[in-house]
JSON list of C-alpha atoms in Angstrom, two decimals:
[
{"chain": "A", "resi": 804, "resn": "LEU", "atom": "CA", "xyz": [120.58, -33.90, 67.70]},
{"chain": "A", "resi": 805, "resn": "LEU", "atom": "CA", "xyz": [123.25, -33.50, 65.02]},
{"chain": "A", "resi": 806, "resn": "VAL", "atom": "CA", "xyz": [122.42, -29.81, 64.51]},
{"chain": "A", "resi": 807, "resn": "ALA", "atom": "CA", "xyz": [122.68, -29.15, 68.24]},
{"chain": "A", "resi": 808, "resn": "GLN", "atom": "CA", "xyz": [126.07, -30.89, 68.39]},
{"chain": "A", "resi": 809, "resn": "LEU", "atom": "CA", "xyz": [127.39, -28.91, 65.40]},
{"chain": "A", "resi": 810, "resn": "ARG", "atom": "CA", "xyz": [126.25, -25.64, 67.00]},
{"chain": "A", "resi": 811, "resn": "ALA", "atom": "CA", "xyz": [127.98, -26.59, 70.24]},
{"chain": "A", "resi": 812, "resn": "LEU", "atom": "CA", "xyz": [131.16, -27.43, 68.34]},
{"chain": "A", "resi": 813, "resn": "ALA", "atom": "CA", "xyz": [130.99, -24.13, 66.45]},
{"chain": "A", "resi": 814, "resn": "LEU", "atom": "CA", "xyz": [130.64, -22.26, 69.74]},
{"chain": "A", "resi": 815, "resn": "TYR", "atom": "CA", "xyz": [133.65, -24.12, 71.12]},
{"chain": "A", "resi": 816, "resn": "VAL", "atom": "CA", "xyz": [135.73, -23.27, 68.01]},
{"chain": "A", "resi": 817, "resn": "GLN", "atom": "CA", "xyz": [134.71, -19.63, 68.25]},
{"chain": "A", "resi": 818, "resn": "GLN", "atom": "CA", "xyz": [135.85, -19.45, 71.88]},
{"chain": "A", "resi": 819, "resn": "ALA", "atom": "CA", "xyz": [139.01, -21.50, 71.33]},
{"chain": "A", "resi": 820, "resn": "CYS", "atom": "CA", "xyz": [140.27, -19.40, 68.42]},
{"chain": "A", "resi": 821, "resn": "ASN", "atom": "CA", "xyz": [140.19, -16.30, 70.66]},
{"chain": "A", "resi": 822, "resn": "GLY", "atom": "CA", "xyz": [139.69, -13.93, 67.74]},
{"chain": "A", "resi": 823, "resn": "ASP", "atom": "CA", "xyz": [142.54, -15.41, 65.65]},
{"chain": "A", "resi": 824, "resn": "LEU", "atom": "CA", "xyz": [141.25, -15.69, 62.07]},
{"chain": "A", "resi": 825, "resn": "VAL", "atom": "CA", "xyz": [143.98, -18.16, 61.03]},
{"chain": "A", "resi": 826, "resn": "VAL", "atom": "CA", "xyz": [143.04, -20.56, 63.83]},
{"chain": "A", "resi": 827, "resn": "LEU", "atom": "CA", "xyz": [139.35, -20.19, 63.02]},
{"chain": "A", "resi": 828, "resn": "LEU", "atom": "CA", "xyz": [139.86, -20.94, 59.32]},
{"chain": "A", "resi": 829, "resn": "GLY", "atom": "CA", "xyz": [142.09, -23.91, 60.23]},
{"chain": "A", "resi": 830, "resn": "SER", "atom": "CA", "xyz": [139.16, -25.44, 62.09]},
{"chain": "A", "resi": 831, "resn": "GLY", "atom": "CA", "xyz": [137.19, -25.87, 58.88]},
{"chain": "A", "resi": 832, "resn": "TYR", "atom": "CA", "xyz": [134.49, -23.40, 59.94]},
{"chain": "A", "resi": 833, "resn": "PRO", "atom": "CA", "xyz": [134.02, -20.34, 57.70]},
{"chain": "A", "resi": 834, "resn": "ALA", "atom": "CA", "xyz": [134.45, -16.81, 59.00]},
{"chain": "A", "resi": 835, "resn": "HIS", "atom": "CA", "xyz": [131.35, -14.59, 58.89]},
{"chain": "A", "resi": 836, "resn": "LYS", "atom": "CA", "xyz": [131.12, -10.85, 59.14]},
{"chain": "A", "resi": 837, "resn": "ALA", "atom": "CA", "xyz": [129.45, -9.52, 62.24]},
{"chain": "A", "resi": 838, "resn": "HIS", "atom": "CA", "xyz": [125.92, -8.25, 61.63]},
{"chain": "A", "resi": 839, "resn": "GLN", "atom": "CA", "xyz": [125.97, -4.52, 60.99]},
{"chain": "A", "resi": 840, "resn": "PRO", "atom": "CA", "xyz": [122.93, -2.23, 60.99]},
{"chain": "A", "resi": 841, "resn": "ALA", "atom": "CA", "xyz": [121.69, -1.10, 57.60]},
{"chain": "A", "resi": 842, "resn": "GLY", "atom": "CA", "xyz": [122.46, 2.53, 58.34]},
{"chain": "A", "resi": 843, "resn": "GLN", "atom": "CA", "xyz": [120.34, 5.40, 57.12]},
{"chain": "A", "resi": 844, "resn": "LEU", "atom": "CA", "xyz": [118.19, 4.30, 54.20]},
{"chain": "A", "resi": 845, "resn": "PRO", "atom": "CA", "xyz": [117.79, 6.49, 51.12]},
{"chain": "A", "resi": 846, "resn": "ALA", "atom": "CA", "xyz": [114.41, 8.05, 50.42]},
{"chain": "A", "resi": 847, "resn": "PRO", "atom": "CA", "xyz": [112.28, 6.03, 47.99]},
{"chain": "A", "resi": 848, "resn": "VAL", "atom": "CA", "xyz": [112.39, 7.21, 44.39]},
{"chain": "A", "resi": 849, "resn": "ASN", "atom": "CA", "xyz": [110.13, 7.04, 41.35]},
{"chain": "A", "resi": 850, "resn": "LEU", "atom": "CA", "xyz": [106.90, 7.57, 43.29]},
{"chain": "A", "resi": 851, "resn": "ARG", "atom": "CA", "xyz": [104.00, 7.25, 40.88]},
{"chain": "A", "resi": 852, "resn": "LEU", "atom": "CA", "xyz": [100.26, 7.54, 41.31]},
{"chain": "A", "resi": 853, "resn": "ALA", "atom": "CA", "xyz": [97.33, 6.06, 39.40]},
{"chain": "A", "resi": 854, "resn": "ARG", "atom": "CA", "xyz": [93.60, 6.37, 39.84]},
{"chain": "A", "resi": 855, "resn": "GLY", "atom": "CA", "xyz": [92.05, 3.39, 41.61]},
{"chain": "A", "resi": 856, "resn": "LYS", "atom": "CA", "xyz": [89.27, 1.14, 40.40]},
{"chain": "A", "resi": 857, "resn": "VAL", "atom": "CA", "xyz": [86.75, 2.89, 42.64]},
{"chain": "A", "resi": 858, "resn": "SER", "atom": "CA", "xyz": [85.89, 6.54, 43.13]},
{"chain": "A", "resi": 859, "resn": "GLY", "atom": "CA", "xyz": [87.95, 8.22, 45.85]},
{"chain": "A", "resi": 860, "resn": "GLN", "atom": "CA", "xyz": [90.93, 5.91, 45.51]},
{"chain": "A", "resi": 861, "resn": "LEU", "atom": "CA", "xyz": [94.55, 6.44, 44.45]},
{"chain": "A", "resi": 862, "resn": "MET", "atom": "CA", "xyz": [97.13, 3.72, 43.95]},
{"chain": "A", "resi": 863, "resn": "ALA", "atom": "CA", "xyz": [100.68, 4.73, 44.94]},
{"chain": "A", "resi": 864, "resn": "ARG", "atom": "CA", "xyz": [103.88, 2.84, 44.12]},
{"chain": "A", "resi": 865, "resn": "ALA", "atom": "CA", "xyz": [107.60, 3.57, 44.52]},
{"chain": "A", "resi": 866, "resn": "ASN", "atom": "CA", "xyz": [110.80, 1.68, 43.80]},
{"chain": "A", "resi": 867, "resn": "ILE", "atom": "CA", "xyz": [111.77, -0.84, 46.48]},
{"chain": "A", "resi": 868, "resn": "VAL", "atom": "CA", "xyz": [114.44, 0.34, 48.93]},
{"chain": "A", "resi": 869, "resn": "ALA", "atom": "CA", "xyz": [116.98, -2.36, 49.84]},
{"chain": "A", "resi": 870, "resn": "ARG", "atom": "CA", "xyz": [116.93, -3.32, 53.54]},
{"chain": "A", "resi": 871, "resn": "ALA", "atom": "CA", "xyz": [113.63, -1.52, 54.18]},
{"chain": "A", "resi": 872, "resn": "GLY", "atom": "CA", "xyz": [111.36, -3.36, 56.58]},
{"chain": "A", "resi": 873, "resn": "SER", "atom": "CA", "xyz": [108.29, -1.25, 55.90]},
{"chain": "A", "resi": 874, "resn": "TYR", "atom": "CA", "xyz": [107.08, 1.93, 54.23]},
{"chain": "A", "resi": 875, "resn": "GLN", "atom": "CA", "xyz": [105.22, 4.90, 55.70]},
{"chain": "A", "resi": 876, "resn": "TRP", "atom": "CA", "xyz": [102.84, 6.87, 53.51]},
{"chain": "A", "resi": 877, "resn": "ARG", "atom": "CA", "xyz": [101.20, 10.27, 53.80]},
{"chain": "A", "resi": 878, "resn": "HIS", "atom": "CA", "xyz": [98.88, 12.34, 51.65]},
{"chain": "A", "resi": 879, "resn": "ALA", "atom": "CA", "xyz": [97.40, 15.83, 51.66]},
{"chain": "A", "resi": 880, "resn": "ALA", "atom": "CA", "xyz": [95.12, 17.89, 49.49]},
{"chain": "A", "resi": 881, "resn": "ALA", "atom": "CA", "xyz": [97.24, 20.01, 47.15]},
{"chain": "A", "resi": 882, "resn": "ALA", "atom": "CA", "xyz": [95.37, 23.08, 48.40]},
{"chain": "A", "resi": 883, "resn": "ALA", "atom": "CA", "xyz": [96.71, 22.41, 51.94]},
{"chain": "A", "resi": 884, "resn": "PRO", "atom": "CA", "xyz": [99.98, 20.51, 51.34]},
{"chain": "A", "resi": 885, "resn": "THR", "atom": "CA", "xyz": [101.12, 20.68, 54.97]},
{"chain": "A", "resi": 886, "resn": "ALA", "atom": "CA", "xyz": [97.99, 19.07, 56.46]},
{"chain": "A", "resi": 887, "resn": "TRP", "atom": "CA", "xyz": [99.26, 15.51, 56.04]},
{"chain": "A", "resi": 888, "resn": "THR", "atom": "CA", "xyz": [97.22, 12.40, 56.74]},
{"chain": "A", "resi": 889, "resn": "LEU", "atom": "CA", "xyz": [99.40, 9.45, 57.75]},
{"chain": "A", "resi": 890, "resn": "VAL", "atom": "CA", "xyz": [98.43, 6.03, 56.41]},
{"chain": "A", "resi": 891, "resn": "ASP", "atom": "CA", "xyz": [99.07, 2.70, 58.15]},
{"chain": "A", "resi": 892, "resn": "PRO", "atom": "CA", "xyz": [102.57, 1.41, 57.26]},
{"chain": "A", "resi": 893, "resn": "THR", "atom": "CA", "xyz": [102.89, -1.23, 54.55]},
{"chain": "A", "resi": 894, "resn": "LEU", "atom": "CA", "xyz": [105.39, -4.02, 53.99]},
{"chain": "A", "resi": 895, "resn": "ALA", "atom": "CA", "xyz": [105.34, -3.34, 50.24]},
{"chain": "A", "resi": 896, "resn": "ALA", "atom": "CA", "xyz": [106.42, -0.27, 48.31]},
{"chain": "A", "resi": 897, "resn": "SER", "atom": "CA", "xyz": [102.81, 0.24, 47.21]},
{"chain": "A", "resi": 898, "resn": "VAL", "atom": "CA", "xyz": [99.53, 1.22, 48.82]},
{"chain": "A", "resi": 899, "resn": "ALA", "atom": "CA", "xyz": [95.89, 1.88, 47.99]},
{"chain": "A", "resi": 900, "resn": "LEU", "atom": "CA", "xyz": [94.76, 5.23, 49.38]},
{"chain": "A", "resi": 901, "resn": "ASP", "atom": "CA", "xyz": [91.02, 5.07, 50.01]},
{"chain": "A", "resi": 902, "resn": "GLY", "atom": "CA", "xyz": [88.38, 7.52, 51.16]},
{"chain": "A", "resi": 903, "resn": "LEU", "atom": "CA", "xyz": [89.74, 10.50, 49.23]},
{"chain": "A", "resi": 904, "resn": "VAL", "atom": "CA", "xyz": [87.47, 13.30, 47.99]},
{"chain": "A", "resi": 905, "resn": "PRO", "atom": "CA", "xyz": [86.70, 13.03, 44.25]},
{"chain": "A", "resi": 906, "resn": "GLY", "atom": "CA", "xyz": [87.67, 16.12, 42.27]},
{"chain": "A", "resi": 907, "resn": "THR", "atom": "CA", "xyz": [90.50, 16.95, 44.70]},
{"chain": "A", "resi": 908, "resn": "GLN", "atom": "CA", "xyz": [94.16, 17.09, 43.72]},
{"chain": "A", "resi": 909, "resn": "TYR", "atom": "CA", "xyz": [96.31, 15.17, 46.23]},
{"chain": "A", "resi": 910, "resn": "VAL", "atom": "CA", "xyz": [100.04, 15.06, 46.94]},
{"chain": "A", "resi": 911, "resn": "VAL", "atom": "CA", "xyz": [101.56, 11.83, 48.25]},
{"chain": "A", "resi": 912, "resn": "GLN", "atom": "CA", "xyz": [104.92, 10.99, 49.84]},
{"chain": "A", "resi": 913, "resn": "VAL", "atom": "CA", "xyz": [106.52, 7.79, 51.14]},
{"chain": "A", "resi": 914, "resn": "ARG", "atom": "CA", "xyz": [109.53, 6.93, 53.27]},
{"chain": "A", "resi": 915, "resn": "ALA", "atom": "CA", "xyz": [111.32, 3.66, 53.97]},
{"chain": "A", "resi": 916, "resn": "VAL", "atom": "CA", "xyz": [111.80, 2.36, 57.50]},
{"chain": "A", "resi": 917, "resn": "GLY", "atom": "CA", "xyz": [114.78, 0.21, 58.44]},
{"chain": "A", "resi": 918, "resn": "SER", "atom": "CA", "xyz": [116.63, -0.91, 61.55]},
{"chain": "A", "resi": 919, "resn": "ASN", "atom": "CA", "xyz": [117.98, 2.62, 62.11]},
{"chain": "A", "resi": 920, "resn": "GLY", "atom": "CA", "xyz": [114.63, 4.35, 61.67]},
{"chain": "A", "resi": 921, "resn": "PRO", "atom": "CA", "xyz": [112.92, 6.08, 58.74]},
{"chain": "A", "resi": 922, "resn": "SER", "atom": "CA", "xyz": [114.50, 7.62, 55.66]},
{"chain": "A", "resi": 923, "resn": "ASP", "atom": "CA", "xyz": [113.71, 11.12, 54.47]},
{"chain": "A", "resi": 924, "resn": "TRP", "atom": "CA", "xyz": [110.36, 11.57, 52.74]},
{"chain": "A", "resi": 925, "resn": "SER", "atom": "CA", "xyz": [110.36, 11.01, 48.99]},
{"chain": "A", "resi": 926, "resn": "SER", "atom": "CA", "xyz": [109.67, 13.72, 46.47]},
{"chain": "A", "resi": 927, "resn": "ALA", "atom": "CA", "xyz": [105.94, 14.34, 46.23]},
{"chain": "A", "resi": 928, "resn": "ALA", "atom": "CA", "xyz": [103.74, 13.00, 43.46]},
{"chain": "A", "resi": 929, "resn": "SER", "atom": "CA", "xyz": [100.39, 14.57, 42.65]},
{"chain": "A", "resi": 930, "resn": "LEU", "atom": "CA", "xyz": [97.16, 13.43, 40.96]},
{"chain": "A", "resi": 931, "resn": "MET", "atom": "CA", "xyz": [93.48, 14.38, 40.96]},
{"chain": "A", "resi": 932, "resn": "VAL", "atom": "CA", "xyz": [91.10, 11.82, 42.42]},
{"chain": "A", "resi": 933, "resn": "VAL", "atom": "CA", "xyz": [87.98, 10.88, 40.45]}
]
């Protein structure tokens, strides 16, 4: 009940101050910035690959991008670097890539996704799967 009453009072103060910051601050309520979209996110950096614990697996990891909600991953055989396979998005800046062909060199890229859409793709990293 108290929380509901404080929210109602805050709404009243917001309307009564009519955009006047001095009046708002005089009420005892703090001023908050309006929510602004994150803007275009930078491409993830420091993409690194490691061989997985099982045959046909690569582990990929990149530095975390601030304000990213998810990450999209893609990989391709180095012999056909434009025939990308998209992987399900992840919430973390890491992924296990399974079902790869042992003895094949792969290239991997990642991009961050935020409120304004995806970033550019990262620089590619490459490693042979065992």
